[in-house]
Amino acid sequence: MTGAGAAAAEYRIEDLAHASGATVRTIRAYQDRGLLPTPERRGRANVYRETHLARLRQIADLLDRGYTLASIKELLEAWDAGRGLGGVLGLVAEVHGPWTDEEADRISRRELDARFGGRQDDEAIAEAVELGVLERVPGRDDEFLVPSPQELAVAVELYAAGVPLTAISGHLRELRGHVEHIASRFLEFTTEHVFARYLGHLPPTDADADEAAALVRRLRPLAQQTVDAELARAMRTFATRHLHHHLGAEESTITEDATRPVLLPARTTQAVQDLVGADRLAEFITAATEREVQARTLDLLAATHAKEGIIDESP
């Protein structure tokens, strides 16, 4: 790098790679895709300036936020055309910000072992890291980051109640699948009815992006509030049913026109919805269930008749 000040700084491509953290190959690839301004040609070498370094850092930040190179190019072209990125980046920051007031914590391996009965279980630790319940701290083999202390506390209580760690992790995997389906549906719902008007042009104007960010702040707690209320209702309903069942209470008779909720795996429900559409989901599942009941009834009748035939032939 040469130059008396930051404004006059000049870089060879190797120096630019070192300063930005990108590789020489990546810089050339960005240049080929039009993501970087054309460098100054001086003799047989290309000369880069602070604008190139700033642009590389901008690209790296947008990649970390989940943008693709194609969308980054659109954003940068808008920036170069005089449209600010402030509103867009504010919206991105709002979406990428915390969706809970819970704060991450740290825990030592000794304290972690103590919470789970005092025994060391490397397999359980590896499973927790894979699930994201724990995160390893670089350079510290005896310490972990806990993104959600509440989630870890639930696991501790379940283990203390006698639930094996393998069952806890399996339950979390299943629960996560259902919750991710709920989150996906909520985002589809709000996008269709709320945010669609901001997606007609890319990138959105600063005014539209600011308004969308404000809506994200307002709507963010709604998903959790809805899930909390519905989970409380469902737990009350099913806990009462389970208690009656285990205490020997008589189940109410299901009349011909009565309905009763049945839990299906989220993946199954989504697969059926993708196949027949949301408006025919219940109809399809009902018809499939009725066909299965009829088939099993016929199988039972056939087996019964066959057995009776054998009995009739006996002396």
PDB file of C-alpha atoms in Angstrom:
ATOM      1  CA  MET A   1       0.000   0.000   0.000  1.00  0.00           C
ATOM      2  CA  THR A   2       1.234   3.499  -0.811  1.00  0.00           C
ATOM      3  CA  GLY A   3      -0.045   7.045  -0.297  1.00  0.00           C
ATOM      4  CA  ALA A   4       0.130   9.769   2.320  1.00  0.00           C
ATOM      5  CA  GLY A   5      -3.395   9.429   3.662  1.00  0.00           C
ATOM      6  CA  ALA A   6      -6.448   7.193   3.680  1.00  0.00           C
ATOM      7  CA  ALA A   7      -8.031   9.076   0.777  1.00  0.00           C
ATOM      8  CA  ALA A   8      -4.929   8.556  -1.365  1.00  0.00           C
ATOM      9  CA  ALA A   9      -4.263   4.960  -0.305  1.00  0.00           C
ATOM     10  CA  GLU A  10      -3.382   2.590  -3.121  1.00  0.00           C
ATOM     11  CA  TYR A  11      -3.258  -1.209  -3.079  1.00  0.00           C
ATOM     12  CA  ARG A  12      -1.913  -3.952  -5.232  1.00  0.00           C
ATOM     13  CA  ILE A  13      -4.356  -6.849  -5.413  1.00  0.00           C
ATOM     14  CA  GLU A  14      -2.369  -8.874  -2.855  1.00  0.00           C
ATOM     15  CA  ASP A  15      -2.414  -5.921  -0.433  1.00  0.00           C
ATOM     16  CA  LEU A  16      -6.148  -5.451  -0.984  1.00  0.00           C
ATOM     17  CA  ALA A  17      -6.750  -9.130  -0.263  1.00  0.00           C
ATOM     18  CA  HIS A  18      -4.778  -8.864   2.982  1.00  0.00           C
ATOM     19  CA  ALA A  19      -6.592  -5.699   4.108  1.00  0.00           C
ATOM     20  CA  SER A  20     -10.081  -6.991   3.270  1.00  0.00           C
ATOM     21  CA  GLY A  21      -9.741 -10.617   4.307  1.00  0.00           C
ATOM     22  CA  ALA A  22     -10.826 -11.786   0.850  1.00  0.00           C
ATOM     23  CA  THR A  23      -8.666 -13.930  -1.389  1.00  0.00           C
ATOM     24  CA  VAL A  24      -7.094 -12.686  -4.609  1.00  0.00           C
ATOM     25  CA  ARG A  25      -9.262 -15.181  -6.488  1.00  0.00           C
ATOM     26  CA  THR A  26     -12.423 -13.829  -4.820  1.00  0.00           C
ATOM     27  CA  ILE A  27     -11.505 -10.232  -5.661  1.00  0.00           C
ATOM     28  CA  ARG A  28     -11.005 -11.150  -9.304  1.00  0.00           C
ATOM     29  CA  ALA A  29     -14.311 -13.035  -9.337  1.00  0.00           C
ATOM     30  CA  TYR A  30     -16.139 -10.007  -7.888  1.00  0.00           C
ATOM     31  CA  GLN A  31     -14.461  -7.851 -10.501  1.00  0.00           C
ATOM     32  CA  ASP A  32     -15.602 -10.160 -13.317  1.00  0.00           C
ATOM     33  CA  ARG A  33     -19.202 -10.035 -11.989  1.00  0.00           C
ATOM     34  CA  GLY A  34     -19.206  -6.234 -11.893  1.00  0.00           C
ATOM     35  CA  LEU A  35     -19.358  -6.046  -8.098  1.00  0.00           C
ATOM     36  CA  LEU A  36     -16.138  -4.004  -7.869  1.00  0.00           C
ATOM     37  CA  PRO A  37     -15.269  -0.804  -9.740  1.00  0.00           C
ATOM     38  CA  THR A  38     -12.642  -1.248 -12.446  1.00  0.00           C
ATOM     39  CA  PRO A  39      -9.179  -0.672 -10.976  1.00  0.00           C
ATOM     40  CA  GLU A  40      -6.711   1.784 -12.455  1.00  0.00           C
ATOM     41  CA  ARG A  41      -4.260   0.197 -14.863  1.00  0.00           C
ATOM     42  CA  ARG A  42      -0.709   1.334 -14.189  1.00  0.00           C
ATOM     43  CA  GLY A  43       1.859  -0.370 -16.369  1.00  0.00           C
ATOM     44  CA  ARG A  44       1.307  -4.111 -16.016  1.00  0.00           C
ATOM     45  CA  ALA A  45      -0.392  -3.861 -12.609  1.00  0.00           C
ATOM     46  CA  ASN A  46      -3.878  -2.950 -11.392  1.00  0.00           C
ATOM     47  CA  VAL A  47      -4.087  -0.309  -8.687  1.00  0.00           C
ATOM     48  CA  TYR A  48      -6.936  -0.414  -6.166  1.00  0.00           C
ATOM     49  CA  ARG A  49      -8.051   2.320  -3.790  1.00  0.00           C
ATOM     50  CA  GLU A  50     -10.006   2.777  -0.562  1.00  0.00           C
ATOM     51  CA  THR A  51     -13.270   2.649  -2.525  1.00  0.00           C
ATOM     52  CA  HIS A  52     -12.440  -0.943  -3.481  1.00  0.00           C
ATOM     53  CA  LEU A  53     -11.673  -1.871   0.134  1.00  0.00           C
ATOM     54  CA  ALA A  54     -14.911  -0.275   1.328  1.00  0.00           C
ATOM     55  CA  ARG A  55     -16.871  -2.123  -1.366  1.00  0.00           C
ATOM     56  CA  LEU A  56     -15.321  -5.485  -0.386  1.00  0.00           C
ATOM     57  CA  ARG A  57     -16.287  -4.913   3.243  1.00  0.00           C
ATOM     58  CA  GLN A  58     -19.794  -3.955   2.141  1.00  0.00           C
ATOM     59  CA  ILE A  59     -20.121  -7.180   0.124  1.00  0.00           C
ATOM     60  CA  ALA A  60     -18.830  -9.267   3.037  1.00  0.00           C
ATOM     61  CA  ASP A  61     -21.386  -7.661   5.373  1.00  0.00           C
ATOM     62  CA  LEU A  62     -24.272  -8.327   2.990  1.00  0.00           C
ATOM     63  CA  LEU A  63     -23.144 -11.942   2.478  1.00  0.00           C
ATOM     64  CA  ASP A  64     -23.126 -12.412   6.264  1.00  0.00           C
ATOM     65  CA  ARG A  65     -26.698 -11.122   6.329  1.00  0.00           C
ATOM     66  CA  GLY A  66     -27.804 -13.814   3.892  1.00  0.00           C
ATOM     67  CA  TYR A  67     -27.853 -11.938   0.576  1.00  0.00           C
ATOM     68  CA  THR A  68     -26.857 -13.684  -2.641  1.00  0.00           C
ATOM     69  CA  LEU A  69     -24.261 -12.180  -4.970  1.00  0.00           C
ATOM     70  CA  ALA A  70     -27.013 -11.448  -7.517  1.00  0.00           C
ATOM     71  CA  SER A  71     -29.085  -9.460  -5.019  1.00  0.00           C
ATOM     72  CA  ILE A  72     -25.943  -7.718  -3.724  1.00  0.00           C
ATOM     73  CA  LYS A  73     -25.193  -6.582  -7.264  1.00  0.00           C
ATOM     74  CA  GLU A  74     -28.686  -5.062  -7.537  1.00  0.00           C
ATOM     75  CA  LEU A  75     -28.250  -3.265  -4.230  1.00  0.00           C
ATOM     76  CA  LEU A  76     -24.838  -1.918  -5.151  1.00  0.00           C
ATOM     77  CA  GLU A  77     -26.061  -0.772  -8.554  1.00  0.00           C
ATOM     78  CA  ALA A  78     -28.831   1.135  -6.787  1.00  0.00           C
ATOM     79  CA  TRP A  79     -26.222   2.646  -4.479  1.00  0.00           C
ATOM     80  CA  ASP A  80     -24.060   3.689  -7.428  1.00  0.00           C
ATOM     81  CA  ALA A  81     -27.137   5.213  -9.111  1.00  0.00           C
ATOM     82  CA  GLY A  82     -27.622   7.496  -6.126  1.00  0.00           C
ATOM     83  CA  ARG A  83     -30.226   5.563  -4.127  1.00  0.00           C
ATOM     84  CA  GLY A  84     -29.175   5.049  -0.522  1.00  0.00           C
ATOM     85  CA  LEU A  85     -28.824   1.671   1.150  1.00  0.00           C
ATOM     86  CA  GLY A  86     -29.572   3.011   4.612  1.00  0.00           C
ATOM     87  CA  GLY A  87     -33.220   1.945   4.637  1.00  0.00           C
ATOM     88  CA  VAL A  88     -32.493  -1.492   3.195  1.00  0.00           C
ATOM     89  CA  LEU A  89     -29.689  -2.176   5.650  1.00  0.00           C
ATOM     90  CA  GLY A  90     -31.931  -0.967   8.476  1.00  0.00           C
ATOM     91  CA  LEU A  91     -34.579  -3.476   7.401  1.00  0.00           C
ATOM     92  CA  VAL A  92     -31.963  -6.224   7.174  1.00  0.00           C
ATOM     93  CA  ALA A  93     -30.691  -5.356  10.656  1.00  0.00           C
ATOM     94  CA  GLU A  94     -34.252  -5.492  12.011  1.00  0.00           C
ATOM     95  CA  VAL A  95     -34.890  -8.939  10.552  1.00  0.00           C
ATOM     96  CA  HIS A  96     -31.480 -10.270  11.640  1.00  0.00           C
ATOM     97  CA  GLY A  97     -31.824  -8.806  15.121  1.00  0.00           C
ATOM     98  CA  PRO A  98     -32.841 -10.863  18.162  1.00  0.00           C
ATOM     99  CA  TRP A  99     -36.373 -12.227  18.099  1.00  0.00           C
ATOM    100  CA  THR A 100     -36.403 -12.740  21.846  1.00  0.00           C
ATOM    101  CA  ASP A 101     -35.423 -10.768  24.941  1.00  0.00           C
ATOM    102  CA  GLU A 102     -33.468 -13.774  26.202  1.00  0.00           C
ATOM    103  CA  GLU A 103     -29.720 -13.218  26.457  1.00  0.00           C
ATOM    104  CA  ALA A 104     -27.083 -15.841  25.736  1.00  0.00           C
ATOM    105  CA  ASP A 105     -24.950 -17.125  28.589  1.00  0.00           C
ATOM    106  CA  ARG A 106     -21.803 -19.171  29.122  1.00  0.00           C
ATOM    107  CA  ILE A 107     -21.343 -22.386  31.051  1.00  0.00           C
ATOM    108  CA  SER A 108     -18.272 -24.393  32.002  1.00  0.00           C
ATOM    109  CA  ARG A 109     -17.987 -28.106  31.252  1.00  0.00           C
ATOM    110  CA  ARG A 110     -17.806 -28.830  34.993  1.00  0.00           C
ATOM    111  CA  GLU A 111     -21.028 -26.921  35.681  1.00  0.00           C
ATOM    112  CA  LEU A 112     -22.718 -28.572  32.694  1.00  0.00           C
ATOM    113  CA  ASP A 113     -21.801 -32.063  33.913  1.00  0.00           C
ATOM    114  CA  ALA A 114     -23.058 -31.179  37.393  1.00  0.00           C
ATOM    115  CA  ARG A 115     -26.455 -30.135  36.049  1.00  0.00           C
ATOM    116  CA  PHE A 116     -26.871 -33.506  34.348  1.00  0.00           C
ATOM    117  CA  GLY A 117     -26.140 -35.830  37.226  1.00  0.00           C
ATOM    118  CA  GLY A 118     -22.402 -35.268  37.522  1.00  0.00           C
ATOM    119  CA  ARG A 119     -21.376 -37.734  34.824  1.00  0.00           C
ATOM    120  CA  GLN A 120     -19.446 -36.817  31.696  1.00  0.00           C
ATOM    121  CA  ASP A 121     -21.205 -37.647  28.440  1.00  0.00           C
ATOM    122  CA  ASP A 122     -19.224 -36.566  25.387  1.00  0.00           C
ATOM    123  CA  GLU A 123     -21.844 -37.950  22.991  1.00  0.00           C
ATOM    124  CA  ALA A 124     -24.567 -35.880  24.632  1.00  0.00           C
ATOM    125  CA  ILE A 125     -22.351 -32.780  24.405  1.00  0.00           C
ATOM    126  CA  ALA A 126     -21.708 -33.396  20.708  1.00  0.00           C
ATOM    127  CA  GLU A 127     -25.470 -33.839  20.146  1.00  0.00           C
ATOM    128  CA  ALA A 128     -26.219 -30.578  21.975  1.00  0.00           C
ATOM    129  CA  VAL A 129     -23.625 -28.744  19.866  1.00  0.00           C
ATOM    130  CA  GLU A 130     -25.104 -30.194  16.671  1.00  0.00           C
ATOM    131  CA  LEU A 131     -28.567 -29.010  17.725  1.00  0.00           C
ATOM    132  CA  GLY A 132     -27.266 -25.548  18.614  1.00  0.00           C
ATOM    133  CA  VAL A 133     -28.238 -25.865  22.277  1.00  0.00           C
ATOM    134  CA  LEU A 134     -24.530 -25.370  23.020  1.00  0.00           C
ATOM    135  CA  GLU A 135     -21.859 -23.601  20.972  1.00  0.00           C
ATOM    136  CA  ARG A 136     -18.153 -24.191  21.396  1.00  0.00           C
ATOM    137  CA  VAL A 137     -16.017 -21.219  22.432  1.00  0.00           C
ATOM    138  CA  PRO A 138     -12.908 -21.005  20.231  1.00  0.00           C
ATOM    139  CA  GLY A 139      -9.794 -21.861  22.226  1.00  0.00           C
ATOM    140  CA  ARG A 140     -11.799 -22.968  25.281  1.00  0.00           C
ATOM    141  CA  ASP A 141     -12.502 -26.700  25.397  1.00  0.00           C
ATOM    142  CA  ASP A 142     -13.945 -26.385  28.921  1.00  0.00           C
ATOM    143  CA  GLU A 143     -16.486 -23.661  28.177  1.00  0.00           C
ATOM    144  CA  PHE A 144     -19.621 -23.355  26.009  1.00  0.00           C
ATOM    145  CA  LEU A 145     -21.898 -20.569  24.844  1.00  0.00           C
ATOM    146  CA  VAL A 146     -25.586 -21.168  25.626  1.00  0.00           C
ATOM    147  CA  PRO A 147     -27.722 -19.269  23.051  1.00  0.00           C
ATOM    148  CA  SER A 148     -30.939 -20.040  24.977  1.00  0.00           C
ATOM    149  CA  PRO A 149     -30.489 -20.623  28.731  1.00  0.00           C
ATOM    150  CA  GLN A 150     -34.223 -21.354  28.950  1.00  0.00           C
ATOM    151  CA  GLU A 151     -33.923 -24.240  26.487  1.00  0.00           C
ATOM    152  CA  LEU A 152     -31.015 -25.703  28.439  1.00  0.00           C
ATOM    153  CA  ALA A 153     -32.972 -25.293  31.692  1.00  0.00           C
ATOM    154  CA  VAL A 154     -35.854 -27.291  30.195  1.00  0.00           C
ATOM    155  CA  ALA A 155     -33.465 -30.105  29.277  1.00  0.00           C
ATOM    156  CA  VAL A 156     -32.057 -30.085  32.839  1.00  0.00           C
ATOM    157  CA  GLU A 157     -35.553 -30.346  34.352  1.00  0.00           C
ATOM    158  CA  LEU A 158     -36.607 -33.139  31.991  1.00  0.00           C
ATOM    159  CA  TYR A 159     -33.424 -35.081  32.783  1.00  0.00           C
ATOM    160  CA  ALA A 160     -34.001 -34.623  36.508  1.00  0.00           C
ATOM    161  CA  ALA A 161     -37.531 -35.973  36.014  1.00  0.00           C
ATOM    162  CA  GLY A 162     -36.112 -39.174  34.510  1.00  0.00           C
ATOM    163  CA  VAL A 163     -36.130 -38.478  30.761  1.00  0.00           C
ATOM    164  CA  PRO A 164     -32.994 -39.901  29.041  1.00  0.00           C
ATOM    165  CA  LEU A 165     -30.792 -37.423  27.169  1.00  0.00           C
ATOM    166  CA  THR A 166     -31.305 -39.283  23.894  1.00  0.00           C
ATOM    167  CA  ALA A 167     -35.073 -38.916  24.280  1.00  0.00           C
ATOM    168  CA  ILE A 168     -34.704 -35.203  25.057  1.00  0.00           C
ATOM    169  CA  SER A 169     -32.604 -34.550  21.943  1.00  0.00           C
ATOM    170  CA  GLY A 170     -34.960 -36.620  19.794  1.00  0.00           C
ATOM    171  CA  HIS A 171     -37.947 -34.706  21.121  1.00  0.00           C
ATOM    172  CA  LEU A 172     -36.188 -31.405  20.393  1.00  0.00           C
ATOM    173  CA  ARG A 173     -35.520 -32.448  16.796  1.00  0.00           C
ATOM    174  CA  GLU A 174     -39.188 -33.349  16.312  1.00  0.00           C
ATOM    175  CA  LEU A 175     -40.383 -30.170  18.031  1.00  0.00           C
ATOM    176  CA  ARG A 176     -38.015 -28.049  15.945  1.00  0.00           C
ATOM    177  CA  GLY A 177     -39.506 -29.445  12.747  1.00  0.00           C
ATOM    178  CA  HIS A 178     -43.020 -28.465  13.857  1.00  0.00           C
ATOM    179  CA  VAL A 179     -41.945 -25.005  15.020  1.00  0.00           C
ATOM    180  CA  GLU A 180     -40.026 -24.307  11.799  1.00  0.00           C
ATOM    181  CA  HIS A 181     -43.168 -25.217   9.860  1.00  0.00           C
ATOM    182  CA  ILE A 182     -45.176 -22.750  11.981  1.00  0.00           C
ATOM    183  CA  ALA A 183     -42.561 -20.023  11.453  1.00  0.00           C
ATOM    184  CA  SER A 184     -42.530 -20.657   7.708  1.00  0.00           C
ATOM    185  CA  ARG A 185     -46.324 -20.447   7.501  1.00  0.00           C
ATOM    186  CA  PHE A 186     -46.407 -17.241   9.569  1.00  0.00           C
ATOM    187  CA  LEU A 187     -43.841 -15.624   7.265  1.00  0.00           C
ATOM    188  CA  GLU A 188     -45.765 -16.726   4.174  1.00  0.00           C
ATOM    189  CA  PHE A 189     -48.958 -15.324   5.693  1.00  0.00           C
ATOM    190  CA  THR A 190     -47.460 -11.942   6.624  1.00  0.00           C
ATOM    191  CA  THR A 191     -45.592 -11.675   3.327  1.00  0.00           C
ATOM    192  CA  GLU A 192     -48.778 -12.254   1.341  1.00  0.00           C
ATOM    193  CA  HIS A 193     -50.962  -9.897   3.344  1.00  0.00           C
ATOM    194  CA  VAL A 194     -48.520  -7.295   4.693  1.00  0.00           C
ATOM    195  CA  PHE A 195     -45.113  -7.178   3.022  1.00  0.00           C
ATOM    196  CA  ALA A 196     -46.012  -7.974  -0.595  1.00  0.00           C
ATOM    197  CA  ARG A 197     -46.465  -4.289  -1.390  1.00  0.00           C
ATOM    198  CA  TYR A 198     -42.838  -3.610  -0.469  1.00  0.00           C
ATOM    199  CA  LEU A 199     -41.465  -6.325  -2.730  1.00  0.00           C
ATOM    200  CA  GLY A 200     -42.621  -4.948  -6.063  1.00  0.00           C
ATOM    201  CA  HIS A 201     -39.297  -3.293  -6.779  1.00  0.00           C
ATOM    202  CA  LEU A 202     -35.785  -4.335  -5.749  1.00  0.00           C
ATOM    203  CA  PRO A 203     -34.175  -2.805  -3.917  1.00  0.00           C
ATOM    204  CA  PRO A 204     -37.052  -1.032  -2.120  1.00  0.00           C
ATOM    205  CA  THR A 205     -36.868   2.697  -1.603  1.00  0.00           C
ATOM    206  CA  ASP A 206     -35.558   3.981   1.719  1.00  0.00           C
ATOM    207  CA  ALA A 207     -39.076   5.071   2.704  1.00  0.00           C
ATOM    208  CA  ASP A 208     -40.558   1.643   1.961  1.00  0.00           C
ATOM    209  CA  ALA A 209     -37.696  -0.122   3.733  1.00  0.00           C
ATOM    210  CA  ASP A 210     -38.113   2.090   6.817  1.00  0.00           C
ATOM    211  CA  GLU A 211     -41.855   1.381   6.896  1.00  0.00           C
ATOM    212  CA  ALA A 212     -41.277  -2.360   6.463  1.00  0.00           C
ATOM    213  CA  ALA A 213     -38.710  -2.331   9.304  1.00  0.00           C
ATOM    214  CA  ALA A 214     -41.251  -0.623  11.573  1.00  0.00           C
ATOM    215  CA  LEU A 215     -43.797  -3.311  10.696  1.00  0.00           C
ATOM    216  CA  VAL A 216     -41.280  -6.045  11.515  1.00  0.00           C
ATOM    217  CA  ARG A 217     -40.838  -4.505  14.964  1.00  0.00           C
ATOM    218  CA  ARG A 218     -44.626  -4.453  15.471  1.00  0.00           C
ATOM    219  CA  LEU A 219     -45.318  -7.939  14.135  1.00  0.00           C
ATOM    220  CA  ARG A 220     -42.270  -9.685  15.618  1.00  0.00           C
ATOM    221  CA  PRO A 221     -43.932 -10.660  18.936  1.00  0.00           C
ATOM    222  CA  LEU A 222     -47.211 -11.770  17.323  1.00  0.00           C
ATOM    223  CA  ALA A 223     -45.984 -15.196  16.227  1.00  0.00           C
ATOM    224  CA  GLN A 224     -44.753 -16.086  19.704  1.00  0.00           C
ATOM    225  CA  GLN A 225     -47.877 -14.700  21.361  1.00  0.00           C
ATOM    226  CA  THR A 226     -50.096 -16.761  19.048  1.00  0.00           C
ATOM    227  CA  VAL A 227     -48.063 -19.929  19.569  1.00  0.00           C
ATOM    228  CA  ASP A 228     -48.046 -19.405  23.352  1.00  0.00           C
ATOM    229  CA  ALA A 229     -51.830 -19.027  23.443  1.00  0.00           C
ATOM    230  CA  GLU A 230     -52.495 -21.990  21.151  1.00  0.00           C
ATOM    231  CA  LEU A 231     -49.981 -24.189  22.980  1.00  0.00           C
ATOM    232  CA  ALA A 232     -51.649 -23.382  26.301  1.00  0.00           C
ATOM    233  CA  ARG A 233     -55.060 -24.274  24.844  1.00  0.00           C
ATOM    234  CA  ALA A 234     -53.798 -27.508  23.299  1.00  0.00           C
ATOM    235  CA  MET A 235     -51.913 -28.565  26.442  1.00  0.00           C
ATOM    236  CA  ARG A 236     -55.009 -28.039  28.550  1.00  0.00           C
ATOM    237  CA  THR A 237     -57.135 -30.066  26.127  1.00  0.00           C
ATOM    238  CA  PHE A 238     -54.732 -32.971  25.683  1.00  0.00           C
ATOM    239  CA  ALA A 239     -53.515 -33.049  29.290  1.00  0.00           C
ATOM    240  CA  THR A 240     -57.123 -33.401  30.451  1.00  0.00           C
ATOM    241  CA  ARG A 241     -57.718 -36.175  27.910  1.00  0.00           C
ATOM    242  CA  HIS A 242     -54.563 -38.029  28.939  1.00  0.00           C
ATOM    243  CA  LEU A 243     -55.451 -37.729  32.616  1.00  0.00           C
ATOM    244  CA  HIS A 244     -58.958 -39.136  32.018  1.00  0.00           C
ATOM    245  CA  HIS A 245     -57.502 -41.980  29.991  1.00  0.00           C
ATOM    246  CA  HIS A 246     -54.951 -43.000  32.607  1.00  0.00           C
ATOM    247  CA  LEU A 247     -57.464 -42.669  35.452  1.00  0.00           C
ATOM    248  CA  GLY A 248     -59.880 -44.929  33.613  1.00  0.00           C
ATOM    249  CA  ALA A 249     -62.478 -42.272  32.873  1.00  0.00           C
ATOM    250  CA  GLU A 250     -64.845 -43.187  30.057  1.00  0.00           C
ATOM    251  CA  GLU A 251     -64.133 -41.574  26.744  1.00  0.00           C
ATOM    252  CA  SER A 252     -66.995 -39.694  25.205  1.00  0.00           C
ATOM    253  CA  THR A 253     -68.568 -41.507  22.305  1.00  0.00           C
ATOM    254  CA  ILE A 254     -67.652 -40.119  18.907  1.00  0.00           C
ATOM    255  CA  THR A 255     -70.846 -39.462  16.993  1.00  0.00           C
ATOM    256  CA  GLU A 256     -70.992 -39.754  13.238  1.00  0.00           C
ATOM    257  CA  ASP A 257     -70.821 -35.996  12.632  1.00  0.00           C
ATOM    258  CA  ALA A 258     -68.362 -35.178  15.432  1.00  0.00           C
ATOM    259  CA  THR A 259     -64.753 -34.185  14.801  1.00  0.00           C
ATOM    260  CA  ARG A 260     -61.668 -34.756  16.896  1.00  0.00           C
ATOM    261  CA  PRO A 261     -58.217 -33.196  16.395  1.00  0.00           C
ATOM    262  CA  VAL A 262     -55.467 -35.568  15.241  1.00  0.00           C
ATOM    263  CA  LEU A 263     -51.777 -34.642  15.283  1.00  0.00           C
ATOM    264  CA  LEU A 264     -49.838 -35.285  12.080  1.00  0.00           C
ATOM    265  CA  PRO A 265     -46.105 -34.777  11.487  1.00  0.00           C
ATOM    266  CA  ALA A 266     -45.398 -31.377   9.947  1.00  0.00           C
ATOM    267  CA  ARG A 267     -43.504 -32.966   7.043  1.00  0.00           C
ATOM    268  CA  THR A 268     -46.511 -35.160   6.212  1.00  0.00           C
ATOM    269  CA  THR A 269     -48.901 -32.212   6.305  1.00  0.00           C
ATOM    270  CA  GLN A 270     -46.604 -30.090   4.149  1.00  0.00           C
ATOM    271  CA  ALA A 271     -46.132 -32.898   1.607  1.00  0.00           C
ATOM    272  CA  VAL A 272     -49.902 -33.341   1.250  1.00  0.00           C
ATOM    273  CA  GLN A 273     -50.403 -29.576   0.969  1.00  0.00           C
ATOM    274  CA  ASP A 274     -47.758 -29.345  -1.741  1.00  0.00           C
ATOM    275  CA  LEU A 275     -49.544 -32.151  -3.584  1.00  0.00           C
ATOM    276  CA  VAL A 276     -53.183 -31.044  -3.417  1.00  0.00           C
ATOM    277  CA  GLY A 277     -53.086 -27.432  -2.200  1.00  0.00           C
ATOM    278  CA  ALA A 278     -53.998 -25.866   1.150  1.00  0.00           C
ATOM    279  CA  ASP A 279     -57.704 -25.595   0.329  1.00  0.00           C
ATOM    280  CA  ARG A 280     -58.032 -29.374  -0.203  1.00  0.00           C
ATOM    281  CA  LEU A 281     -55.694 -30.502   2.577  1.00  0.00           C
ATOM    282  CA  ALA A 282     -58.369 -31.559   5.097  1.00  0.00           C
ATOM    283  CA  GLU A 283     -60.513 -33.160   2.404  1.00  0.00           C
ATOM    284  CA  PHE A 284     -57.608 -35.233   1.082  1.00  0.00           C
ATOM    285  CA  ILE A 285     -56.532 -36.447   4.547  1.00  0.00           C
ATOM    286  CA  THR A 286     -60.134 -37.361   5.434  1.00  0.00           C
ATOM    287  CA  ALA A 287     -60.598 -39.313   2.200  1.00  0.00           C
ATOM    288  CA  ALA A 288     -57.251 -41.101   2.599  1.00  0.00           C
ATOM    289  CA  THR A 289     -58.126 -42.045   6.173  1.00  0.00           C
ATOM    290  CA  GLU A 290     -61.530 -43.387   5.179  1.00  0.00           C
ATOM    291  CA  ARG A 291     -59.965 -45.489   2.394  1.00  0.00           C
ATOM    292  CA  GLU A 292     -57.448 -46.909   4.845  1.00  0.00           C
ATOM    293  CA  VAL A 293     -60.215 -47.780   7.344  1.00  0.00           C
ATOM    294  CA  GLN A 294     -62.234 -49.492   4.599  1.00  0.00           C
ATOM    295  CA  ALA A 295     -59.207 -51.459   3.396  1.00  0.00           C
ATOM    296  CA  ARG A 296     -58.358 -52.634   6.901  1.00  0.00           C
ATOM    297  CA  THR A 297     -61.973 -53.552   7.580  1.00  0.00           C
ATOM    298  CA  LEU A 298     -62.049 -55.683   4.413  1.00  0.00           C
ATOM    299  CA  ASP A 299     -58.741 -57.317   5.390  1.00  0.00           C
ATOM    300  CA  LEU A 300     -60.140 -58.122   8.823  1.00  0.00           C
ATOM    301  CA  LEU A 301     -63.327 -59.577   7.367  1.00  0.00           C
ATOM    302  CA  ALA A 302     -61.354 -61.682   4.907  1.00  0.00           C
ATOM    303  CA  ALA A 303     -59.093 -62.976   7.659  1.00  0.00           C
ATOM    304  CA  THR A 304     -62.088 -63.749   9.850  1.00  0.00           C
ATOM    305  CA  HIS A 305     -63.882 -65.668   7.076  1.00  0.00           C
ATOM    306  CA  ALA A 306     -60.745 -67.629   6.266  1.00  0.00           C
ATOM    307  CA  LYS A 307     -60.327 -68.571   9.902  1.00  0.00           C
ATOM    308  CA  GLU A 308     -63.991 -69.618  10.179  1.00  0.00           C
ATOM    309  CA  GLY A 309     -63.596 -71.756   7.068  1.00  0.00           C
ATOM    310  CA  ILE A 310     -60.739 -73.651   8.637  1.00  0.00           C
ATOM    311  CA  ILE A 311     -62.717 -74.159  11.843  1.00  0.00           C
ATOM    312  CA  ASP A 312     -65.701 -75.480   9.890  1.00  0.00           C
ATOM    313  CA  GLU A 313     -63.531 -78.136   8.239  1.00  0.00           C
ATOM    314  CA  SER A 314     -62.283 -79.453  11.563  1.00  0.00           C
ATOM    315  CA  PRO A 315     -63.937 -82.658  12.845  1.00  0.00           C
TER     316      PRO A 315
END
